[in-house]
Short mmCIF file of C-alpha atoms in Angstrom, two decimals:
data_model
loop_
_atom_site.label_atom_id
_atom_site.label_comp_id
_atom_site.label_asym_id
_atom_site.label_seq_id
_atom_site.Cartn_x
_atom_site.Cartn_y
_atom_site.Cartn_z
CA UNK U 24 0.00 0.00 0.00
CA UNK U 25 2.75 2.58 1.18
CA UNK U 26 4.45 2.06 -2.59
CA UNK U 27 1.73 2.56 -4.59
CA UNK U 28 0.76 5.82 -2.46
CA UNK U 29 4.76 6.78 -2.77
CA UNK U 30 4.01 5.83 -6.86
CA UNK U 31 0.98 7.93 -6.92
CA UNK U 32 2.83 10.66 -5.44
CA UNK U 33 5.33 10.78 -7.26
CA UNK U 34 3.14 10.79 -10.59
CA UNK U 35 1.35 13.79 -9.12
CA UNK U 36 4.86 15.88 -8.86
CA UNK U 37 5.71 14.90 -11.90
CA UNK U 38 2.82 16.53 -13.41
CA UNK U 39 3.06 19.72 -11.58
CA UNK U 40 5.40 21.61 -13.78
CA UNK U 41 4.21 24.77 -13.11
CA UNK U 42 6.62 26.54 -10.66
CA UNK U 43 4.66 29.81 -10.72
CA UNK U 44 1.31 28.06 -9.57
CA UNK U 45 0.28 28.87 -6.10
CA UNK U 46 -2.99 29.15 -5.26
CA UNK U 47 -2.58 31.35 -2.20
CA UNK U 48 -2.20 34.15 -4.75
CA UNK U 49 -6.08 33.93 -5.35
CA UNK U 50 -7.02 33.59 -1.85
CA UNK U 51 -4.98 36.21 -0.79
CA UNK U 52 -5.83 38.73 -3.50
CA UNK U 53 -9.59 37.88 -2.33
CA UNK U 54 -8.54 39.17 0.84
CA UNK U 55 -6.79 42.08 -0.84
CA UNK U 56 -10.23 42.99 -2.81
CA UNK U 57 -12.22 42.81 0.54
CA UNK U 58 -10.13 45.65 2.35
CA UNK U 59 -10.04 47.82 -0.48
CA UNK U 60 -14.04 47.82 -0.49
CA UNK U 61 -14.28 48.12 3.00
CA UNK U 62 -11.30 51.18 2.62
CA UNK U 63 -13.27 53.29 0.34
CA UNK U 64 -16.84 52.74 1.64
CA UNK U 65 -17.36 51.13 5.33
CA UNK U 66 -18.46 54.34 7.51
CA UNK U 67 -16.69 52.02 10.74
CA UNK U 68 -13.58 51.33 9.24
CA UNK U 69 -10.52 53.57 9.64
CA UNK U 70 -8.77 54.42 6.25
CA UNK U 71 -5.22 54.88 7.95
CA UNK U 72 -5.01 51.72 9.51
CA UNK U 73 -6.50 50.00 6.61
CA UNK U 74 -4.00 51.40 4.25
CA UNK U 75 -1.41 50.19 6.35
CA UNK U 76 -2.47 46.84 6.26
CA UNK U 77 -3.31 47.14 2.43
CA UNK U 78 0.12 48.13 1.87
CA UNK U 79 1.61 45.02 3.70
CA UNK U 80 -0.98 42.69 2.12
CA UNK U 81 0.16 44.23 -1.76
CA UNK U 82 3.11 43.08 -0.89
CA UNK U 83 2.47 39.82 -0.11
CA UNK U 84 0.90 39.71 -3.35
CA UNK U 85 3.70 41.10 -5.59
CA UNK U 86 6.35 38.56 -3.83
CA UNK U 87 3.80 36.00 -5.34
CA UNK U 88 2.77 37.56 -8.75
CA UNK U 89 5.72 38.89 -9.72
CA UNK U 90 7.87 36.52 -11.40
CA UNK U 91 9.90 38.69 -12.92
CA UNK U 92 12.79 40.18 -11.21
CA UNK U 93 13.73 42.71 -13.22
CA UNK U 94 10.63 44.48 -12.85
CA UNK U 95 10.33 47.16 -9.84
CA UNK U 96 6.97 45.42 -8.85
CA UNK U 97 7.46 46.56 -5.06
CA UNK U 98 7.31 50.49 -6.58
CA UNK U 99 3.98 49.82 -7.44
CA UNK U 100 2.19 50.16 -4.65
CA UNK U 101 2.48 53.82 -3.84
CA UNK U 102 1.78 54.75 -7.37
CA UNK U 103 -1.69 52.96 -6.89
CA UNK U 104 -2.82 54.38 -3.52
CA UNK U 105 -2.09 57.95 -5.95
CA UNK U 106 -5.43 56.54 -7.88
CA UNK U 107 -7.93 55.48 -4.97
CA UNK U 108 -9.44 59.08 -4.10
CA UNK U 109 -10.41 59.28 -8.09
CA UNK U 110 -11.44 55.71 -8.19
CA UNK U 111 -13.67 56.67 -5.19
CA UNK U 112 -15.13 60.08 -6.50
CA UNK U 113 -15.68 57.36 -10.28
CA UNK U 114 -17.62 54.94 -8.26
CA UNK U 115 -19.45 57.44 -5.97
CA UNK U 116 -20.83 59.13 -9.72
CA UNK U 117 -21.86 55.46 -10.52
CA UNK U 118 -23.66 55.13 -7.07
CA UNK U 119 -25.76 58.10 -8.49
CA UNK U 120 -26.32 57.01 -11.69
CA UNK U 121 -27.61 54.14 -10.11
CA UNK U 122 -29.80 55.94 -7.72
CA UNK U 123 -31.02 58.02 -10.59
CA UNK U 124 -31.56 55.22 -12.95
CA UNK U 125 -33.65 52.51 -10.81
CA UNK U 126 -36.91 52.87 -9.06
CA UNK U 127 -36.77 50.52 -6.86
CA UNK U 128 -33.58 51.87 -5.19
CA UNK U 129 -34.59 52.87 -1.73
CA UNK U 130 -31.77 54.56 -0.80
CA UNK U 131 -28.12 55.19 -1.84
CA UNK U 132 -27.07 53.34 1.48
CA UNK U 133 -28.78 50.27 -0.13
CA UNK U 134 -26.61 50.94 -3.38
CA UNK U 135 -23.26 50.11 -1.69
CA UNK U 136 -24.13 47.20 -0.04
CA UNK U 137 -26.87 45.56 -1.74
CA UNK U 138 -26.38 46.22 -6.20
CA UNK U 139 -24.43 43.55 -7.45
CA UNK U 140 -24.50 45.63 -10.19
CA UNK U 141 -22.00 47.94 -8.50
CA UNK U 142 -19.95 45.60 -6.85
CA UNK U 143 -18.95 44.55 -10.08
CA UNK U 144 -18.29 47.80 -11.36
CA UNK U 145 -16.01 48.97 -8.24
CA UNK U 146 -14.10 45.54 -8.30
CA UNK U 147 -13.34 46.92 -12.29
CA UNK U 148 -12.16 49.96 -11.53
CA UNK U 149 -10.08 48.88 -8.97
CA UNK U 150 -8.69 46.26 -10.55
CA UNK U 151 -8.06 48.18 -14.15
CA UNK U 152 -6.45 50.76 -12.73
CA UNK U 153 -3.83 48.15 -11.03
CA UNK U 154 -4.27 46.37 -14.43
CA UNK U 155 -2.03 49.76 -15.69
CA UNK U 156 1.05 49.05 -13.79
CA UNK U 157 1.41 45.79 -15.72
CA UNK U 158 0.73 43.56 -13.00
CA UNK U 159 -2.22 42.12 -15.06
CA UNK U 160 -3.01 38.66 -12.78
CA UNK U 161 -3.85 40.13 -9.88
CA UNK U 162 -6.42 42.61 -11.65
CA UNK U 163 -7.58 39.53 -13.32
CA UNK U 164 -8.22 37.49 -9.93
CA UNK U 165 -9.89 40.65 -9.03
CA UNK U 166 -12.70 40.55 -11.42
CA UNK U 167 -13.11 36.72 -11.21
CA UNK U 168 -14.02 36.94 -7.87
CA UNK U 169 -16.28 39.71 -8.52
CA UNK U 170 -17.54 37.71 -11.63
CA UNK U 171 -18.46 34.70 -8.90
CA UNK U 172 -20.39 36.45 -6.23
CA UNK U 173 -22.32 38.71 -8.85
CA UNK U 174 -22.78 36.80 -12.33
CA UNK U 175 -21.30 39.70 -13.91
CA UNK U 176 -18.30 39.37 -16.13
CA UNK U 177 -16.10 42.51 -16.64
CA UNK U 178 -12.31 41.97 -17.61
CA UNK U 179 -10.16 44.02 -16.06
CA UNK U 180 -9.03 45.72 -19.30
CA UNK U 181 -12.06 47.04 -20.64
CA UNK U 182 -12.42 50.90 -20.72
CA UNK U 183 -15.41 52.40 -19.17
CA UNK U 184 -16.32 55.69 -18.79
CA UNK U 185 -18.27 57.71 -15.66
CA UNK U 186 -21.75 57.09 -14.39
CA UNK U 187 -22.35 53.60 -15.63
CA UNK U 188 -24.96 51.58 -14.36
CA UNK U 189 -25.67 48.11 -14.70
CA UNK U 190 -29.05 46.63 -13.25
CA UNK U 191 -29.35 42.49 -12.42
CA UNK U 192 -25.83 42.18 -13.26
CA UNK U 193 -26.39 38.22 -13.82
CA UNK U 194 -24.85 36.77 -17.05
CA UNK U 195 -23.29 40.38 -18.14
CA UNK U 196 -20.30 39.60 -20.22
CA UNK U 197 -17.95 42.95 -21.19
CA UNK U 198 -14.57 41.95 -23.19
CA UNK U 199 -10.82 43.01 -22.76
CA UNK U 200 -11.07 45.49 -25.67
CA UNK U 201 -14.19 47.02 -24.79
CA UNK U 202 -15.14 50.69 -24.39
CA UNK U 203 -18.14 52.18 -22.58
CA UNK U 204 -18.02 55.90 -22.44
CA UNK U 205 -20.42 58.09 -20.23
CA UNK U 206 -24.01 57.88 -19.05
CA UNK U 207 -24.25 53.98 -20.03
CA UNK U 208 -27.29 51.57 -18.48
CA UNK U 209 -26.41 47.86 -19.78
CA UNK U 210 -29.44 45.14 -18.14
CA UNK U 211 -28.97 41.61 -17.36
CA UNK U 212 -27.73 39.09 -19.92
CA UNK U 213 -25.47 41.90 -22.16
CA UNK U 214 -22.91 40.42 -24.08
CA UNK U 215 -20.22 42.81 -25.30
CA UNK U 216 -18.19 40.22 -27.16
CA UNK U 217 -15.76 39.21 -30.20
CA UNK U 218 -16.92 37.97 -33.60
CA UNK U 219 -14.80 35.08 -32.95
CA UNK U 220 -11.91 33.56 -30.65
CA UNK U 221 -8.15 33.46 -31.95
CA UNK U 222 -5.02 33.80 -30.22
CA UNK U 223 -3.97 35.97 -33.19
CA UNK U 224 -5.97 38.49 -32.35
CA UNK U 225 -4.45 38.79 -29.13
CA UNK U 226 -3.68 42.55 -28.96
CA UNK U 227 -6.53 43.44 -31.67
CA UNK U 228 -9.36 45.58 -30.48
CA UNK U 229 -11.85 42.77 -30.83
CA UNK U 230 -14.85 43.98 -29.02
CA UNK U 231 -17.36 46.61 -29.37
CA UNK U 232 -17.09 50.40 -28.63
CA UNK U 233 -20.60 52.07 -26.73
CA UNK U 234 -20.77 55.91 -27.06
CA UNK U 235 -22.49 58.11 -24.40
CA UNK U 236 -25.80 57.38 -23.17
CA UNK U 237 -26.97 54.42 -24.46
CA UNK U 238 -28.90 51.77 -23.28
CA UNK U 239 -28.76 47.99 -23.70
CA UNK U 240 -31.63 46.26 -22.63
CA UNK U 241 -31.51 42.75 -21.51
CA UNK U 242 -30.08 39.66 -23.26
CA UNK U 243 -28.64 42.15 -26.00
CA UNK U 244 -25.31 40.61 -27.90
CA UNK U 245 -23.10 42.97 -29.62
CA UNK U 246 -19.91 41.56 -31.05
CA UNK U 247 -16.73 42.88 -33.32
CA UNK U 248 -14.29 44.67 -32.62
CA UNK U 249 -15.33 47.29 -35.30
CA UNK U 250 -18.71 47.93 -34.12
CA UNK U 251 -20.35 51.30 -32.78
CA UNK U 252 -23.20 51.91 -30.84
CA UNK U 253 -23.90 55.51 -31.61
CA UNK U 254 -25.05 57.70 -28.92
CA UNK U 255 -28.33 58.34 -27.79
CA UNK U 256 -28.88 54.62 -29.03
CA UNK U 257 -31.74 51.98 -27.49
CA UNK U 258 -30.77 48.50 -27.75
CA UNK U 259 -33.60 46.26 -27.19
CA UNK U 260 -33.80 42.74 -25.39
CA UNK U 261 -32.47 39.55 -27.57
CA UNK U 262 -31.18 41.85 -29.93
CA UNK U 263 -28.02 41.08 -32.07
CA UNK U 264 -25.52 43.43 -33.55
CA UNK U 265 -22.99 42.99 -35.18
CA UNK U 266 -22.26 46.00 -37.71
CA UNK U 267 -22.12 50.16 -36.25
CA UNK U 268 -25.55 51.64 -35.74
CA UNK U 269 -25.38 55.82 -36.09
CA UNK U 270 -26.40 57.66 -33.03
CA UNK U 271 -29.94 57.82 -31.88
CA UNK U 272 -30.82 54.40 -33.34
CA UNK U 273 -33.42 52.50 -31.66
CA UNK U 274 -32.20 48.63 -32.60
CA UNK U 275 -35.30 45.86 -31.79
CA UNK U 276 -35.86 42.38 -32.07
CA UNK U 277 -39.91 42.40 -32.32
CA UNK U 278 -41.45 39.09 -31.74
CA UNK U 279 -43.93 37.96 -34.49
CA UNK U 280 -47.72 37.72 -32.23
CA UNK U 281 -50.35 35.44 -33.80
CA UNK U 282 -53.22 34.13 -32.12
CA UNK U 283 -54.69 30.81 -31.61
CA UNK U 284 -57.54 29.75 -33.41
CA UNK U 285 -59.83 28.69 -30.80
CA UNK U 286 -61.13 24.74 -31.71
#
């Protein structure tokens, strides 16, 4: 028994080639994502001390992610505290938007703590503004964590502008090469995609660009790296685009009614 365990062992090392694979990088970078929201919006919790530990727990994180010596990766972290006050004043317009944008908001309080819809969108911001200081798997574990607890999907590299609201948040899917610009409402089930998947296209701009206030009602699929969505533009449920509309289109996918004959 103890050399077939020993043999089974041995197979498993043998397999793990990987010498930059450790998992605590995830977990910790969890933890990492939990103090920053609690940093920038928890009325009880004291900014200075939480910076302090957020400094120590970056660290922790950069001996893991960064592989590369060469690469000043412990500079980093002062640079990035430099961005939190305009991240905070980004997601605070957002809060607004959202206030502003769904009646059954009961308060702005309720915003914060309850909208998966902007949980996902402050776990973006965060994480793309890290994403700039080429450090891009943290930002990444960032938004998959955000992606689990709130069904929305929003990689860190997308650009989005201010006030951006997203209701339901459930299946939302926004691409690397995205960009949102101001006054956007997207609904549950938005996919802001590619045409099609190839490594090749790597540092292509592959997904869709959304000009200022439009909306994107639910189910909606948009795709290709060369299409618009004019501004001032409705996109209707279950639609599919895949070519630039001009601004102020109105873009539906109306359902054919016919009624039973009654035997």
């Amino acid at each position: 028994m103890s050399k077939e365990r020993d043999k089974i062992i041995a197979q498993i090392k043998e397999q793990k080639k990987n010498p930059n694979l450790r998992l605590k990088l995830k977990e910790r970078t969890e933890y990492f994502t939990n103090l920053l929201f609690y940093t920038l919006f928890d009325t009880d919790t004291e900014v200075a001390k939480n910076i302090d530990i957020l400094e120590k727990t970056f660290e922790e994180l950069v001996d893991l992610a960064c592989w590369d010596t060469e690469k000043p990766c412990h500079k980093l972290w002062q640079s990035y505290l430099e961005t939190l006050p305009n991240i905070l004043e980004k997601l605070n317009l957002d809060a607004q938007a959202f206030i502003e944008s769904d009646p059954a908001a009961n308060s702005i309080e309720e915003i914060y703590m309850a909208y998966p819809g902007f949980y996902a969108i402050a776990i973006y911001r965060l994480s793309h503004e890290l994403l700039k200081f080429g450090l891009p798997l943290i930002p990444r574990l960032m938004t998959e964590y955000s992606h689990r607890l709130t069904g929305a999907d929003i990689n860190p590299g997308a650009q989005i502008g201010d006030a951006f609201f997203i209701d339901h948040a459930t299946g939302i899917v926004i691409g690397e090469t995205v960009i949102i610009k101001n006054n956007v409402k997207i609904y549950q089930g938005v996919t802001l995609g590619g045409l099609y998947v190839a490594r090749k296209l790597r540092n292509v701009k592959r997904h869709p660009t959304v000009e200022n206030n439009v909306t994107i009602y639910a189910n909606a699929t948009i795709l290709g790296g060369a299409t618009v969505i004019g501004e001032n533009s409705t996109v209707g449920g279950n639609a599919w685009v895949t070519s630039s509309v001009p601004e102020n289109s109105i873009i539906s996918n109306t359902a054919e009614i016919k009624i039973k004959k009654v035997i």
